Coordinates of C-alpha atoms and ligand atoms in Angstrom, one line a residue:
M925 CA 21.3 25.9 1.8
A926 CA 17.4 24.6 2.0
K927 CA 17.2 20.9 2.3
S928 CA 14.4 18.7 1.6
L929 CA 13.2 15.9 4.1
L930 CA 14.9 13.5 1.9
D931 CA 18.0 15.1 2.2
K932 CA 18.0 15.4 6.1
V933 CA 16.7 11.8 6.7
W934 CA 19.3 10.4 4.2
Q935 CA 22.2 12.5 6.0
T936 CA 21.0 11.7 9.3
H937 CA 21.2 7.8 8.4
T938 CA 24.4 7.6 6.4
V939 CA 26.9 5.7 7.6
T940 CA 29.5 6.2 4.8
E941 CA 29.9 6.6 1.2
L942 CA 30.6 3.5 -0.3
P943 CA 33.2 3.4 -3.3
S944 CA 30.4 2.1 -5.6
G945 CA 28.9 5.4 -5.2
Q946 CA 26.3 4.1 -3.0
T947 CA 25.5 5.1 0.6
Q948 CA 25.6 2.9 3.5
L949 CA 22.4 3.8 5.0
F950 CA 21.2 2.7 8.8
V951 CA 17.7 1.5 8.7
G952 CA 15.7 2.7 11.7
L953 CA 12.8 0.1 11.3
H954 CA 13.2 -3.0 9.7
L955 CA 9.3 -4.7 9.1
V956 CA 9.2 -8.4 8.5
H957 CA 6.7 -10.7 7.0
E958 CA 6.4 -14.3 6.6
V959 CA 7.0 -14.7 2.6
T960 CA 10.1 -12.7 2.0
S961 CA 11.9 -13.7 5.2
P962 CA 12.7 -17.6 5.7
Q963 CA 15.5 -17.7 3.6
A964 CA 17.3 -14.5 5.1
F965 CA 16.9 -16.2 8.6
Q966 CA 18.0 -19.3 7.2
M967 CA 21.2 -17.4 5.7
L968 CA 21.7 -16.0 9.1
R969 CA 21.6 -19.3 10.8
E970 CA 24.2 -20.8 8.6
L971 CA 26.5 -17.6 9.0
K972 CA 25.8 -17.9 12.7
L973 CA 24.7 -14.5 13.0
P974 CA 22.3 -13.0 15.4
V975 CA 19.7 -10.0 14.3
L976 CA 21.9 -7.1 15.2
F977 CA 19.0 -5.1 16.6
P978 CA 15.9 -7.1 17.2
E979 CA 14.2 -4.2 19.0
R980 CA 14.2 -2.5 15.7
T981 CA 12.7 -5.6 13.8
V982 CA 8.9 -6.0 13.7
A983 CA 7.0 -9.0 12.2
T984 CA 3.4 -10.0 11.3
V985 CA 1.6 -12.3 9.2
D986 CA -0.4 -11.0 6.3
H987 CA 0.4 -12.5 2.7
I988 CA -0.6 -16.2 3.3
I989 CA -3.2 -15.9 6.0
P990 CA -6.5 -17.3 5.2
T991 CA -9.1 -14.9 5.8
H992 CA -12.0 -17.2 5.9
T993 CA -10.8 -19.2 9.2
A994 CA -8.3 -19.0 12.1
A995 CA -8.2 -22.6 12.4
R996 CA -4.5 -24.0 12.4
P997 CA -2.9 -25.9 10.6
F998 CA -4.0 -24.3 7.4
D999 CA -4.8 -26.5 4.4
D1000 CA -2.4 -25.2 2.5
E1001 CA 1.0 -27.0 3.4
Q1002 CA 3.3 -24.5 2.2
A1003 CA 1.3 -21.5 4.3
E1004 CA 1.6 -23.5 7.3
T1005 CA 5.3 -24.1 6.8
M1006 CA 5.9 -20.4 6.3
M1007 CA 3.9 -19.6 9.3
S1008 CA 5.8 -22.1 11.6
E1009 CA 9.0 -20.5 9.9
I1010 CA 8.3 -17.0 11.1
E1011 CA 7.1 -18.3 14.6
R1012 CA 10.1 -20.0 15.0
N1013 CA 12.7 -17.4 13.5
C1014 CA 10.8 -14.8 15.9
R1015 CA 10.9 -16.8 18.6
D1016 CA 14.8 -17.8 18.2
F1017 CA 16.2 -14.2 17.1
G1018 CA 14.1 -12.2 19.9
I1019 CA 11.8 -10.4 17.5
T1020 CA 8.1 -9.3 18.5
L1021 CA 5.7 -11.0 16.1
Y1022 CA 2.2 -9.6 15.6
D1023 CA 0.4 -12.9 15.1
R1024 CA -3.6 -13.6 15.6
A1025 CA -3.0 -14.4 19.0
S1026 CA -1.5 -11.0 19.9
G1027 CA -4.6 -8.9 18.7
H1028 CA -2.7 -6.6 16.4
Q1029 CA -2.2 -8.8 13.4
G1030 CA -2.6 -7.1 10.1
I1031 CA -0.8 -6.2 6.8
V1032 CA 2.6 -5.2 7.7
H1033 CA 1.8 -1.5 6.1
V1034 CA -1.3 -1.4 8.1
I1035 CA 0.0 -2.3 11.6
G1036 CA 3.3 -0.1 11.3
P1037 CA 1.3 2.8 11.4
E1038 CA -1.7 2.1 13.6
M1039 CA 0.9 0.8 16.4
G1040 CA 3.0 4.0 16.2
I1041 CA 6.3 2.3 14.9
T1042 CA 6.0 4.1 11.7
Q1043 CA 7.1 7.6 12.3
P1044 CA 8.6 10.9 11.2
G1045 CA 12.2 11.1 10.0
L1046 CA 13.1 7.2 10.2
T1047 CA 14.4 5.1 7.5
I1048 CA 12.1 2.2 7.2
A1049 CA 12.8 -1.2 5.1
C1050 CA 10.5 -4.2 4.5
G1051 CA 10.9 -7.2 1.8
D1052 CA 7.9 -5.8 0.3
S1053 CA 7.2 -3.4 -2.5
H1054 CA 4.6 -1.1 -0.9
T1055 CA 6.9 -0.1 1.9
S1056 CA 6.5 3.0 0.5
T1057 CA 2.9 3.3 2.3
H1058 CA 5.0 4.5 5.7
G1059 CA 6.1 7.7 3.7
A1060 CA 3.0 9.3 4.6
F1061 CA 4.5 9.9 8.0
G1062 CA 7.5 11.5 6.7
A1063 CA 9.7 8.7 6.5
I1064 CA 11.8 7.3 3.7
A1065 CA 10.5 3.9 3.1
F1066 CA 11.1 1.5 0.4
G1067 CA 11.1 -2.4 -0.5
I1068 CA 13.9 -4.4 -0.6
G1069 CA 14.6 -8.0 -1.9
T1070 CA 15.6 -11.2 0.2
S1071 CA 19.2 -10.9 0.4
Q1072 CA 18.9 -7.4 1.5
V1073 CA 16.3 -9.0 4.3
R1074 CA 19.3 -10.9 5.3
D1075 CA 22.0 -8.0 5.2
L1076 CA 19.3 -5.7 7.3
L1077 CA 18.7 -8.3 9.8
A1078 CA 22.5 -8.6 10.4
S1079 CA 23.8 -5.2 10.1
Q1080 CA 20.8 -2.8 10.3
C1081 CA 22.2 -1.2 7.2
L1082 CA 21.7 -1.6 3.2
A1083 CA 23.7 -0.2 0.3
I1084 CA 21.6 2.0 -1.6
E1085 CA 21.7 4.8 -3.7
K1086 CA 19.9 8.2 -3.1
P1087 CA 17.4 8.7 -5.2
K1088 CA 16.5 12.2 -7.1
L1089 CA 13.4 14.1 -5.9
R1090 CA 10.0 15.1 -7.9
R1091 CA 7.8 17.3 -6.1
I1092 CA 4.1 16.5 -7.0
E1093 CA 2.0 19.1 -5.7
V1094 CA -2.0 18.8 -5.5
N1095 CA -4.0 21.4 -5.0
G1096 CA -7.8 22.2 -4.6
A1097 CA -10.6 20.4 -2.9
L1098 CA -11.5 17.1 -4.3
P1099 CA -14.8 16.7 -5.5
A1100 CA -17.6 14.6 -3.7
G1101 CA -17.1 10.8 -4.6
V1102 CA -13.3 11.5 -5.6
Y1103 CA -10.8 10.0 -3.2
A1104 CA -7.0 9.7 -2.6
K1105 CA -6.9 6.6 -4.9
D1106 CA -8.3 8.4 -7.7
V1107 CA -5.5 11.3 -6.8
I1108 CA -2.8 8.6 -6.8
L1109 CA -4.2 6.6 -10.1
H1110 CA -4.3 9.8 -11.8
I1111 CA -0.4 10.7 -10.9
I1112 CA 0.3 7.4 -12.3
R1113 CA -1.6 7.5 -15.3
T1114 CA -0.1 11.5 -15.7
L1115 CA 3.5 10.0 -15.0
G1116 CA 3.4 6.7 -16.2
V1117 CA 4.6 3.6 -14.7
K1118 CA 8.3 4.5 -15.4
G1119 CA 8.0 8.0 -14.4
G1120 CA 9.2 7.7 -10.9
V1121 CA 12.3 5.5 -12.0
G1122 CA 15.6 7.0 -9.9
Y1123 CA 13.0 9.0 -8.1
A1124 CA 11.4 9.5 -4.6
Y1125 CA 8.1 11.5 -4.6
E1126 CA 7.4 14.2 -2.2
Y1127 CA 3.6 14.6 -2.0
A1128 CA 2.7 18.1 -1.3
G1129 CA 0.1 21.0 -1.9
T1130 CA -3.3 21.8 -0.2
T1131 CA -5.0 18.7 -1.2
L1132 CA -2.4 16.6 0.7
D1133 CA -2.5 19.2 3.6
G1134 CA -6.3 18.3 4.0
M1135 CA -5.9 14.8 3.8
T1136 CA -6.3 12.4 6.8
M1137 CA -2.9 10.0 7.6
E1138 CA -5.1 7.3 5.9
E1139 CA -5.5 9.0 2.8
R1140 CA -2.1 10.2 2.7
M1141 CA -0.8 6.5 3.5
T1142 CA -3.2 5.6 0.2
V1143 CA -1.3 7.8 -2.0
C1144 CA 2.3 6.9 -0.8
N1145 CA 1.5 3.3 -0.9
M1146 CA 1.2 3.4 -4.7
S1147 CA 4.4 5.3 -5.3
I1148 CA 5.9 2.3 -6.2
E1149 CA 3.5 1.7 -9.1
G1150 CA 4.6 4.7 -10.5
G1151 CA 8.4 3.6 -10.4
A1152 CA 9.4 5.8 -7.7
R1153 CA 11.8 4.1 -5.1
C1154 CA 9.6 5.6 -2.3
G1155 CA 7.2 8.6 -1.8
Y1156 CA 6.6 10.7 1.3
V1157 CA 4.5 13.7 2.6
N1158 CA 6.1 16.3 5.0
P1159 CA 5.0 15.5 8.7
D1160 CA 2.6 18.2 10.1
Q1161 CA 0.0 18.8 12.9
T1162 CA -2.1 15.8 11.0
T1163 CA 0.6 13.4 11.4
F1164 CA 1.6 14.1 15.1
D1165 CA -2.1 14.2 16.1
Y1166 CA -2.3 10.7 14.7
L1167 CA 0.8 9.2 16.5
R1168 CA -0.3 10.6 19.7
G1169 CA -1.3 8.4 21.9
R1170 CA -0.4 4.9 19.7
P1171 CA 1.2 2.0 21.8
L1172 CA 4.6 2.2 20.4
A1173 CA 4.9 6.1 19.8
P1174 CA 6.7 8.1 22.1
Q1175 CA 4.7 8.4 25.6
G1176 CA 4.0 11.1 28.0
A1177 CA 6.9 13.6 28.4
D1178 CA 8.9 12.0 25.5
F1179 CA 5.9 13.2 22.9
E1180 CA 6.5 17.0 23.0
P1181 CA 10.7 16.5 22.2
A1182 CA 9.8 13.8 19.5
V1183 CA 7.2 16.3 17.7
A1184 CA 10.1 19.2 17.9
W1185 CA 12.6 16.7 16.2
W1186 CA 9.9 15.3 13.7
K1187 CA 9.3 18.9 12.5
S1188 CA 12.7 19.5 11.9
M1189 CA 12.9 16.9 9.6
A1190 CA 10.3 18.3 7.1
S1191 CA 11.8 20.0 4.0
E1192 CA 12.4 23.9 4.1
P1193 CA 11.2 26.4 1.4
G1194 CA 13.6 26.8 -1.1
A1195 CA 14.6 23.3 -1.1
A1196 CA 16.0 21.7 -4.4
Y1197 CA 13.9 19.4 -6.6
D1198 CA 15.0 17.7 -9.7
A1199 CA 11.6 17.9 -11.0
L1200 CA 7.7 19.2 -10.3
T1201 CA 4.6 18.2 -11.1
R1202 CA 1.4 20.2 -10.5
I1203 CA -2.2 18.7 -10.5
D1204 CA -5.6 20.2 -10.1
A1205 CA -7.9 18.2 -7.7
A1206 CA -10.8 20.0 -8.5
S1207 CA -10.7 18.3 -12.3
L1208 CA -10.6 14.8 -11.0
T1209 CA -13.1 12.0 -11.4
P1210 CA -13.2 8.6 -10.2
V1211 CA -10.3 6.9 -11.9
I1212 CA -10.3 3.0 -12.9
T1213 CA -7.5 0.8 -14.3
W1214 CA -8.6 -0.7 -17.8
G1215 CA -5.1 -2.4 -18.5
I1216 CA -2.6 -4.6 -17.1
N1217 CA -0.4 -2.0 -15.1
P1218 CA -1.9 0.7 -12.6
G1219 CA -0.7 3.4 -15.4
Q1220 CA -3.5 2.3 -17.9
A1221 CA -6.2 4.2 -16.1
I1222 CA -9.1 6.3 -17.3
G1223 CA -11.8 8.6 -15.7
V1224 CA -14.9 6.7 -14.9
G1225 CA -16.6 8.4 -17.9
E1226 CA -14.3 8.0 -20.5
R1227 CA -13.5 5.1 -23.1
I1228 CA -10.8 2.8 -23.7
P1229 CA -8.2 4.9 -25.5
A1230 CA -7.1 3.9 -28.7
A1231 CA -3.6 2.5 -29.4
G1232 CA -2.8 5.9 -31.4
E1233 CA -3.4 7.8 -28.3
F1234 CA 0.1 6.3 -27.1
S1235 CA 4.0 6.7 -27.6
D1236 CA 5.5 4.0 -29.7
D1237 CA 7.3 2.7 -27.0
E1238 CA 3.9 2.0 -25.2
R1239 CA 2.0 0.5 -28.1
E1240 CA 3.2 -3.1 -27.7
V1241 CA 1.9 -3.3 -23.9
V1242 CA -1.4 -1.4 -24.9
E1243 CA -2.0 -4.2 -27.5
D1244 CA -1.2 -6.8 -25.0
A1245 CA -3.7 -5.0 -22.7
Y1246 CA -6.4 -5.0 -25.2
A1247 CA -6.0 -8.9 -25.7
Y1248 CA -5.6 -9.7 -21.9
M1249 CA -8.5 -7.6 -21.0
D1250 CA -10.8 -8.3 -24.1
W1251 CA -11.2 -4.7 -24.9
K1252 CA -12.3 -2.9 -28.1
P1253 CA -10.8 0.6 -27.9
G1254 CA -13.6 3.2 -27.7
T1255 CA -15.7 0.7 -25.5
P1256 CA -17.0 3.0 -22.2
I1257 CA -15.6 1.5 -19.4
A1258 CA -18.6 2.4 -17.2
G1259 CA -21.2 -0.7 -17.5
T1260 CA -18.2 -3.3 -17.8
K1261 CA -19.8 -6.4 -16.1
I1262 CA -17.7 -7.6 -13.1
D1263 CA -17.7 -11.2 -11.4
V1264 CA -16.1 -10.4 -8.1
A1265 CA -15.6 -7.1 -5.8
F1266 CA -12.7 -7.1 -3.4
I1267 CA -12.6 -4.2 -0.6
G1268 CA -9.3 -4.5 1.3
S1269 CA -5.3 -4.3 1.2
C1270 CA -2.8 -2.0 2.3
T1271 CA -4.0 0.6 -0.2
N1272 CA -7.3 0.7 0.9
G1273 CA -8.1 -1.9 4.1
R1274 CA -8.3 1.0 6.6
I1275 CA -11.1 1.8 8.8
S1276 CA -11.8 5.1 6.8
D1277 CA -12.2 2.9 3.5
L1278 CA -14.4 0.5 5.3
R1279 CA -16.4 3.7 6.5
E1280 CA -16.9 4.9 2.8
A1281 CA -17.5 1.6 1.4
A1282 CA -20.3 0.8 3.9
R1283 CA -21.8 4.2 3.1
V1284 CA -22.3 3.1 -0.3
A1285 CA -23.4 -0.4 0.7
K1286 CA -26.2 1.0 2.6
L1287 CA -27.7 1.9 -0.8
G1288 CA -28.5 -1.5 -2.1
T1289 CA -27.5 -5.1 -2.3
V1290 CA -24.9 -7.1 -3.9
K1291 CA -25.9 -8.2 -7.7
A1292 CA -26.5 -12.1 -7.4
S1293 CA -23.9 -12.7 -9.9
V1294 CA -21.1 -11.0 -8.0
K1295 CA -18.9 -12.3 -5.0
A1296 CA -18.1 -9.3 -2.9
I1297 CA -15.6 -9.4 0.0
V1298 CA -14.5 -7.3 2.9
V1299 CA -11.1 -7.6 4.3
P1300 CA -10.3 -5.2 7.2
G1301 CA -6.2 -4.4 6.9
S1302 CA -5.8 -5.8 10.6
Q1303 CA -7.3 -6.9 13.7
D1304 CA -7.2 -3.1 14.7
V1305 CA -9.1 -2.1 12.1
A1306 CA -11.8 -5.3 12.2
R1307 CA -12.3 -4.2 16.2
Q1308 CA -13.2 -0.5 15.1
A1309 CA -15.5 -1.6 12.3
E1310 CA -17.5 -3.8 14.5
A1311 CA -17.8 -1.3 17.1
E1312 CA -19.1 0.9 14.4
G1313 CA -21.5 -1.9 13.2
L1314 CA -19.8 -1.9 10.0
P1315 CA -19.9 -5.8 9.2
D1316 CA -23.6 -5.8 9.6
V1317 CA -23.9 -3.1 7.0
F1318 CA -21.8 -5.3 4.7
R1319 CA -23.5 -8.5 5.7
A1320 CA -26.9 -7.0 5.2
A1321 CA -25.8 -5.9 1.5
G1322 CA -24.5 -9.2 0.7
F1323 CA -20.9 -8.5 1.1
E1324 CA -18.8 -11.6 3.4
W1325 CA -16.8 -10.1 6.1
R1326 CA -13.6 -11.7 6.3
L1327 CA -10.5 -12.1 8.9
P1328 CA -7.4 -9.3 8.3
G1329 CA -4.8 -10.3 5.6
C1330 CA -3.6 -9.4 2.2
S1331 CA -6.5 -12.1 0.8
M1332 CA -7.1 -11.3 -2.9
C1333 CA -4.6 -8.5 -3.4
L1334 CA -2.2 -11.3 -4.4
A1335 CA -4.2 -14.5 -4.1
M1336 CA -1.2 -16.1 -1.8
N1337 CA -4.0 -17.7 0.2
P1338 CA -7.3 -19.2 -0.7
D1339 CA -9.0 -15.8 -1.9
K1340 CA -8.6 -16.4 -5.6
L1341 CA -10.2 -15.2 -8.9
S1342 CA -11.0 -18.4 -11.1
G1343 CA -10.9 -18.3 -14.8
R1344 CA -11.6 -15.3 -16.7
Q1345 CA -13.4 -13.5 -14.0
I1346 CA -13.3 -9.7 -13.5
C1347 CA -12.5 -8.3 -10.0
A1348 CA -13.5 -4.5 -9.2
S1349 CA -10.7 -4.1 -6.6
S1350 CA -9.3 -1.6 -4.2
S1351 CA -5.8 -3.1 -4.2
N1352 CA -3.0 -1.8 -5.9
R1353 CA -1.7 -3.7 -8.9
N1354 CA -3.9 -5.1 -11.9
F1355 CA -1.0 -7.4 -13.4
K1356 CA -1.7 -10.4 -15.7
G1357 CA -2.8 -13.0 -13.1
R1358 CA -2.2 -11.2 -10.0
Q1359 CA -5.3 -12.1 -8.2
G1360 CA -4.5 -16.0 -8.5
S1361 CA -6.0 -16.9 -11.8
P1362 CA -3.6 -17.0 -14.9
S1363 CA -6.3 -15.5 -16.7
G1364 CA -8.2 -13.5 -14.3
R1365 CA -8.6 -9.4 -14.8
T1366 CA -8.7 -6.9 -12.1
L1367 CA -10.0 -3.4 -12.2
L1368 CA -8.6 -0.9 -9.5
M1369 CA -10.4 1.7 -8.1
S1370 CA -11.4 3.3 -4.9
P1371 CA -13.3 1.3 -2.0
A1372 CA -16.4 3.1 -2.8
M1373 CA -16.2 2.5 -6.3
V1374 CA -15.9 -1.1 -5.6
A1375 CA -18.9 -1.1 -3.3
A1376 CA -20.8 0.8 -6.2
A1377 CA -19.9 -1.9 -8.6
A1378 CA -20.8 -4.7 -6.2
I1379 CA -24.2 -3.1 -6.2
E1380 CA -24.6 -2.6 -9.8
G1381 CA -22.9 -5.6 -11.0
V1382 CA -21.1 -3.3 -13.5
V1383 CA -18.3 -0.6 -13.3
T1384 CA -20.7 2.5 -11.9
D1385 CA -19.9 6.1 -11.2
V1386 CA -20.2 6.1 -7.6
R1387 CA -21.1 9.8 -7.6
E1388 CA -24.3 8.7 -9.5
L1389 CA -25.1 6.4 -6.6
L1390 CA -24.6 8.6 -3.9
G1391 CA -26.6 11.2 -5.6
R1392 CA -29.6 8.9 -5.8
A1393 CA -29.6 8.5 -2.0
Ligands
LIG1920 S1 -1.8 -6.0 0.7 FE1 -1.0 -6.7 -1.4 S2 0.4 -5.0 -1.7 FE2 -0.1 -4.8 0.3 S3 1.6 -6.0 1.6 FE3 -0.4 -7.3 0.8 S4 0.4 -8.3 -1.0 FE4 1.6 -6.8 -0.6

């Protein structure tokens, strides 16, 4: 019988079926960061257990790290403690840590792919929801909690249920000014934030086929925002070309045998799916969230929807969103004044994102009332951007150029909104208080749209700005 990539990866990594109905799944790669790991390491110490496969465990620092200075100790004592803890834990347990001194520090979901450790056919886990990003390579990658981080450190296995599989086919060419971020926001808007519960999403179709790896990562990154356990794209030549020559990818004569195995893991024609969704890429416009979850999204030319447009079970959260965001239904979203513009995160902090944003930044200067920051996803992204002169473009337009980290995506560091500020953000979550102020408001959009909003001071259709160039 024809098999999907999910079937094959699951089968390859199954240790045993547990009486609970779950699978004991071997995890090929464990990614670790400073926030969800300290208690797990502490539990290991108490149990006098080693890390079973330190060579399959890789750590970085991203959430708490300040982006305005590299000075140590950090001003925030709690952040400094977390930093010291991960340094000690990696040293004591023999784990590679990509800290700032390594030259490869960055957001965990940016550095895995760029170092070449994220590979097709792997199972990957990390104590972070957006681990789904790594599915862009044809890996089954998912977020886990702190007690599972402990289990994984000690046994390299997890007890987990196999999800069902929904194939999402996106076909056609994306119009100019419409990006991978718009595709995934549209998918979440269409299927809902709970639409993926119990599922893995397999993204396919000619639009995905034509995307770069960075665009595929943006799509897979937000699978979790649609409720899916993970999301993936079948590996193809684009995947192999991206991996060739990466520091930790198979090298030399080992590369072609690896490609042969990676190819064999792709879904076969005729594989069974539990559900299917089709989307026409040509019909998409830039998408923006208006509410308090990523499914509350509309096209840039649309108005805030009326409560009557939603089902009864959505009504409560819609009313909550109107009140929190201070919206009146029927208001056009274009023209909404913004206070802060944030370009970065594991969704959109890669070099292609910064290039697109810089293309827009060249068209004007940031409005005096707007604070605009650009935060590269990693030191490697920063180096590449510097080689291309992008920081100069941003600075000339009035953006601040920062050091790599999660920054204002979740504000566990000094980059925070204050009061009722509205932030145009290229990140992935618009939950209440997500960006550091309990009453701050987030509008999710593509990096090019954030740059356009920074220049105009209001939500703007980036296609109009690019059309004027
Ligand atoms: S950028 Fe945001 S979503 Fe991504 S790992 Fe950091 S905090 Fe999590």
